[in-house]
PDB file of C-alpha atoms in Angstrom:
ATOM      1  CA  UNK A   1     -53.069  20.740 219.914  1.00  0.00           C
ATOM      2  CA  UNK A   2     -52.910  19.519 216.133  1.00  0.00           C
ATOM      3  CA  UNK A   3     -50.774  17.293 214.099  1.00  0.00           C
ATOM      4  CA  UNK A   4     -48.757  18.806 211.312  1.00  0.00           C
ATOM      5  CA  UNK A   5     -45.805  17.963 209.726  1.00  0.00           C
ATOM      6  CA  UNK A   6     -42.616  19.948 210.286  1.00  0.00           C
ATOM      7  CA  UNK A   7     -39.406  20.163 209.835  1.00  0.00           C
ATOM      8  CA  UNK A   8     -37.979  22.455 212.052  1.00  0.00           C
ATOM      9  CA  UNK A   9     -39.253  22.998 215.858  1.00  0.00           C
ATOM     10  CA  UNK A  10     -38.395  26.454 217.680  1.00  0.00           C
ATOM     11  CA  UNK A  11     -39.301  26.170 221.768  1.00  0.00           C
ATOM     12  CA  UNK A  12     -39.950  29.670 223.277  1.00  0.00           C
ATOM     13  CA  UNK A  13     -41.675  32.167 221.010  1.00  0.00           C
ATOM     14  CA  UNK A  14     -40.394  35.348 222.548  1.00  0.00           C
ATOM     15  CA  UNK A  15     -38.143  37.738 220.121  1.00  0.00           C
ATOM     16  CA  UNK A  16     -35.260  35.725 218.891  1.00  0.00           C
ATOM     17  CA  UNK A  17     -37.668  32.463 218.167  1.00  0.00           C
ATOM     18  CA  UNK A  18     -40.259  34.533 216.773  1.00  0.00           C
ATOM     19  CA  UNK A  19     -37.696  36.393 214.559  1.00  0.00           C
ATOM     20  CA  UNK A  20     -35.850  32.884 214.050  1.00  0.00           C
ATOM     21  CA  UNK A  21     -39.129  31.395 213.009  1.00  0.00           C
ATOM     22  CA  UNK A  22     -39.979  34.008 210.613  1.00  0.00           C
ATOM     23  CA  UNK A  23     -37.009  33.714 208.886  1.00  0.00           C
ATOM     24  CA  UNK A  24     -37.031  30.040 208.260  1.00  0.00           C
ATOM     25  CA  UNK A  25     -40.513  30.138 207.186  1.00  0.00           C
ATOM     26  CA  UNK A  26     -39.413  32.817 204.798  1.00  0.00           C
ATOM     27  CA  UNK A  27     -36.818  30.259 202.765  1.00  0.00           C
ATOM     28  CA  UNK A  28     -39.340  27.752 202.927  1.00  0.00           C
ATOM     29  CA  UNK A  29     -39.408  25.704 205.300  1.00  0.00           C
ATOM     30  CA  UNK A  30     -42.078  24.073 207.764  1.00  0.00           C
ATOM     31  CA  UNK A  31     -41.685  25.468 211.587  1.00  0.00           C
ATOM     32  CA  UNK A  32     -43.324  24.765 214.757  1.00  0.00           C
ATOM     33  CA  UNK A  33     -43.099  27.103 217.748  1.00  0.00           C
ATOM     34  CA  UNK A  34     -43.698  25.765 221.081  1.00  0.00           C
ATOM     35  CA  UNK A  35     -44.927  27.869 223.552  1.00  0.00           C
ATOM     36  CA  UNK A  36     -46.527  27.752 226.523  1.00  0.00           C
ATOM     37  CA  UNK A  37     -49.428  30.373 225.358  1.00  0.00           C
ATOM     38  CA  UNK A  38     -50.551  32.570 222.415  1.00  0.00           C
ATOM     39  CA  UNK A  39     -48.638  36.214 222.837  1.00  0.00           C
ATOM     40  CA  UNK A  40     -51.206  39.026 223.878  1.00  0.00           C
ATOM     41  CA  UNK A  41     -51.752  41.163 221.338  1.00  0.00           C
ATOM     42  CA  UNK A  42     -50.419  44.885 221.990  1.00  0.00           C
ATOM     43  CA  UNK A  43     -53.092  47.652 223.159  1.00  0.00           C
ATOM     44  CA  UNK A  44     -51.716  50.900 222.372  1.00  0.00           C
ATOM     45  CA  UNK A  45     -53.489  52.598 225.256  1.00  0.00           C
ATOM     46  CA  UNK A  46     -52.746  50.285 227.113  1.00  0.00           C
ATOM     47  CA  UNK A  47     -50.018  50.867 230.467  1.00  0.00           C
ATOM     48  CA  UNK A  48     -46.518  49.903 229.458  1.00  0.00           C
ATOM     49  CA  UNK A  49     -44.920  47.328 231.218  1.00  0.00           C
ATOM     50  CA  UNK A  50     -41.778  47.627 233.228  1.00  0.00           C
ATOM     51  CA  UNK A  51     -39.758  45.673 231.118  1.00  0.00           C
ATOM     52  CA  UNK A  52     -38.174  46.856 227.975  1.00  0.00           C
ATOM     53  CA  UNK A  53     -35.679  45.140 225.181  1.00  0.00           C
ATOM     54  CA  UNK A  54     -32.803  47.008 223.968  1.00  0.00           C
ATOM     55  CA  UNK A  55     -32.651  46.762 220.446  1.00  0.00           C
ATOM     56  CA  UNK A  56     -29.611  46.702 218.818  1.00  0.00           C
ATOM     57  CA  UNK A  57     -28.650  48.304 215.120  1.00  0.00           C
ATOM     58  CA  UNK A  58     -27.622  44.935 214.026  1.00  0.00           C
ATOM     59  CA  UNK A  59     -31.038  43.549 215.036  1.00  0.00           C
ATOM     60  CA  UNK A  60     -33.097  46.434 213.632  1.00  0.00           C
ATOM     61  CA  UNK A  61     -31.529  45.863 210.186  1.00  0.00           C
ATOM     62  CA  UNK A  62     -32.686  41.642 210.635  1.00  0.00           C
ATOM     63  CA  UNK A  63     -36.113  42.939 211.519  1.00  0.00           C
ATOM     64  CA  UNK A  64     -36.199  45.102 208.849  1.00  0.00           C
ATOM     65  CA  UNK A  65     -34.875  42.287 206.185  1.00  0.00           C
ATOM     66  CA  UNK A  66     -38.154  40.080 208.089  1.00  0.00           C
ATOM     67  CA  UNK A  67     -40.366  42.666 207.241  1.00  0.00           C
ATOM     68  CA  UNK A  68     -41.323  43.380 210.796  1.00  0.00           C
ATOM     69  CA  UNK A  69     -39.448  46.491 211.805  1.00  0.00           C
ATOM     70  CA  UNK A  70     -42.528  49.029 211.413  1.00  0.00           C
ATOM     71  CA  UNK A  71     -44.735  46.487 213.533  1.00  0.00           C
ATOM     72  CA  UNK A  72     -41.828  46.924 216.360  1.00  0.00           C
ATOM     73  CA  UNK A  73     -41.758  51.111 215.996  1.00  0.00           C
ATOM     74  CA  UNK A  74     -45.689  51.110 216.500  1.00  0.00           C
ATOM     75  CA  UNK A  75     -44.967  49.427 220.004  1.00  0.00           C
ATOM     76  CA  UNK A  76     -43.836  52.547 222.118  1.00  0.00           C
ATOM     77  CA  UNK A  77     -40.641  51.750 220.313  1.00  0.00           C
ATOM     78  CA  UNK A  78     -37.760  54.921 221.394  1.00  0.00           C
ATOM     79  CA  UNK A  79     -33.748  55.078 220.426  1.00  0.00           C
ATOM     80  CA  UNK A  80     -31.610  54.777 223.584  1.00  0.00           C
ATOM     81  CA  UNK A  81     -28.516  57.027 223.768  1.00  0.00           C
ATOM     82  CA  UNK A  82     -27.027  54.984 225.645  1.00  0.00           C
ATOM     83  CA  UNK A  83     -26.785  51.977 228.311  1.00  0.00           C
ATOM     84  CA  UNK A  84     -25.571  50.631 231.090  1.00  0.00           C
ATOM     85  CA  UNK A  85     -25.591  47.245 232.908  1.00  0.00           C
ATOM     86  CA  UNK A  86     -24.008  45.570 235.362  1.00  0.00           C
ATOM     87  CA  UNK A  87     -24.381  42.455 237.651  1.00  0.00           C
ATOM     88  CA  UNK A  88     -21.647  42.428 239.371  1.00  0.00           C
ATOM     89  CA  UNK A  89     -18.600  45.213 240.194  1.00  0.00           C
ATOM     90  CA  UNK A  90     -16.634  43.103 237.382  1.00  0.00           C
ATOM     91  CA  UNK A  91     -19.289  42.725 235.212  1.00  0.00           C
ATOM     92  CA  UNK A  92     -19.850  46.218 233.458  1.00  0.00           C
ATOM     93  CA  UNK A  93     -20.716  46.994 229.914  1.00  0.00           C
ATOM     94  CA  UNK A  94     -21.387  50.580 228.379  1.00  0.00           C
ATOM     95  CA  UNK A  95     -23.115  51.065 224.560  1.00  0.00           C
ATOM     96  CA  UNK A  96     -23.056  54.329 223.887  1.00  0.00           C
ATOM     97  CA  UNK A  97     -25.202  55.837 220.616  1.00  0.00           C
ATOM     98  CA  UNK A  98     -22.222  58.467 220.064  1.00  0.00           C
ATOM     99  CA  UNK A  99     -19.431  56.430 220.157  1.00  0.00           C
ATOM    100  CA  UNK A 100     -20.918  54.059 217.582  1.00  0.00           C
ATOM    101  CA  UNK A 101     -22.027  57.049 215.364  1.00  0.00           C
ATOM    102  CA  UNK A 102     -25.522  56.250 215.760  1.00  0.00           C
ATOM    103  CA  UNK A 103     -28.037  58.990 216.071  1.00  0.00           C
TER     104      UNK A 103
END
């Protein structure tokens, strides 16, 4: 671990701190992520992993203002059409490509 001067800490380096910290350090100022390990870097061969983010239009067009978007599309990066999720029989939501006129 090393001393440096900050002024703005970000715990948990996963997307939204990552992008979060990006974009600070953009404007200028001095961030810290905390995290329990370095990332590993992405194999292309490698076998995907069961989990997957759904990305939505709002947050491709904040990646793309970071700079980052075309990093993201080499990772086995696909449009969805559409999702579903629920947790509970009350607890439903439906995005659907279509009726959002998105390709």
């Amino acid at each position: 671990m090393t001393n440096q001067p900050t002024e703005i800490a970000i715990v948990g380096g996963g997307m939204v701190g990552g992008a979060l910290a990006l974009g600070l350090a953009q404007h200028g100022f001095a961030v810290t992520v905390i995290e329990h390990a370095e990332p590993a870097p992405f194999v292309a061969d490698s076998q995907p992993d069961v989990r997957i983010s759904a990305i939505s239009a709002a947050s491709v067009s904040l990646l793309k203002g970071l700079g980052v978007w075309d990093a993201v599309q080499a990772m086995r990066c696909h449009p969805y059409r559409r999702l579903e999720t629920w947790e509970w029989e009350t607890a439903h939501v439906v995005f659907d490509a279509a009726e959002l006129k998105l390709p």
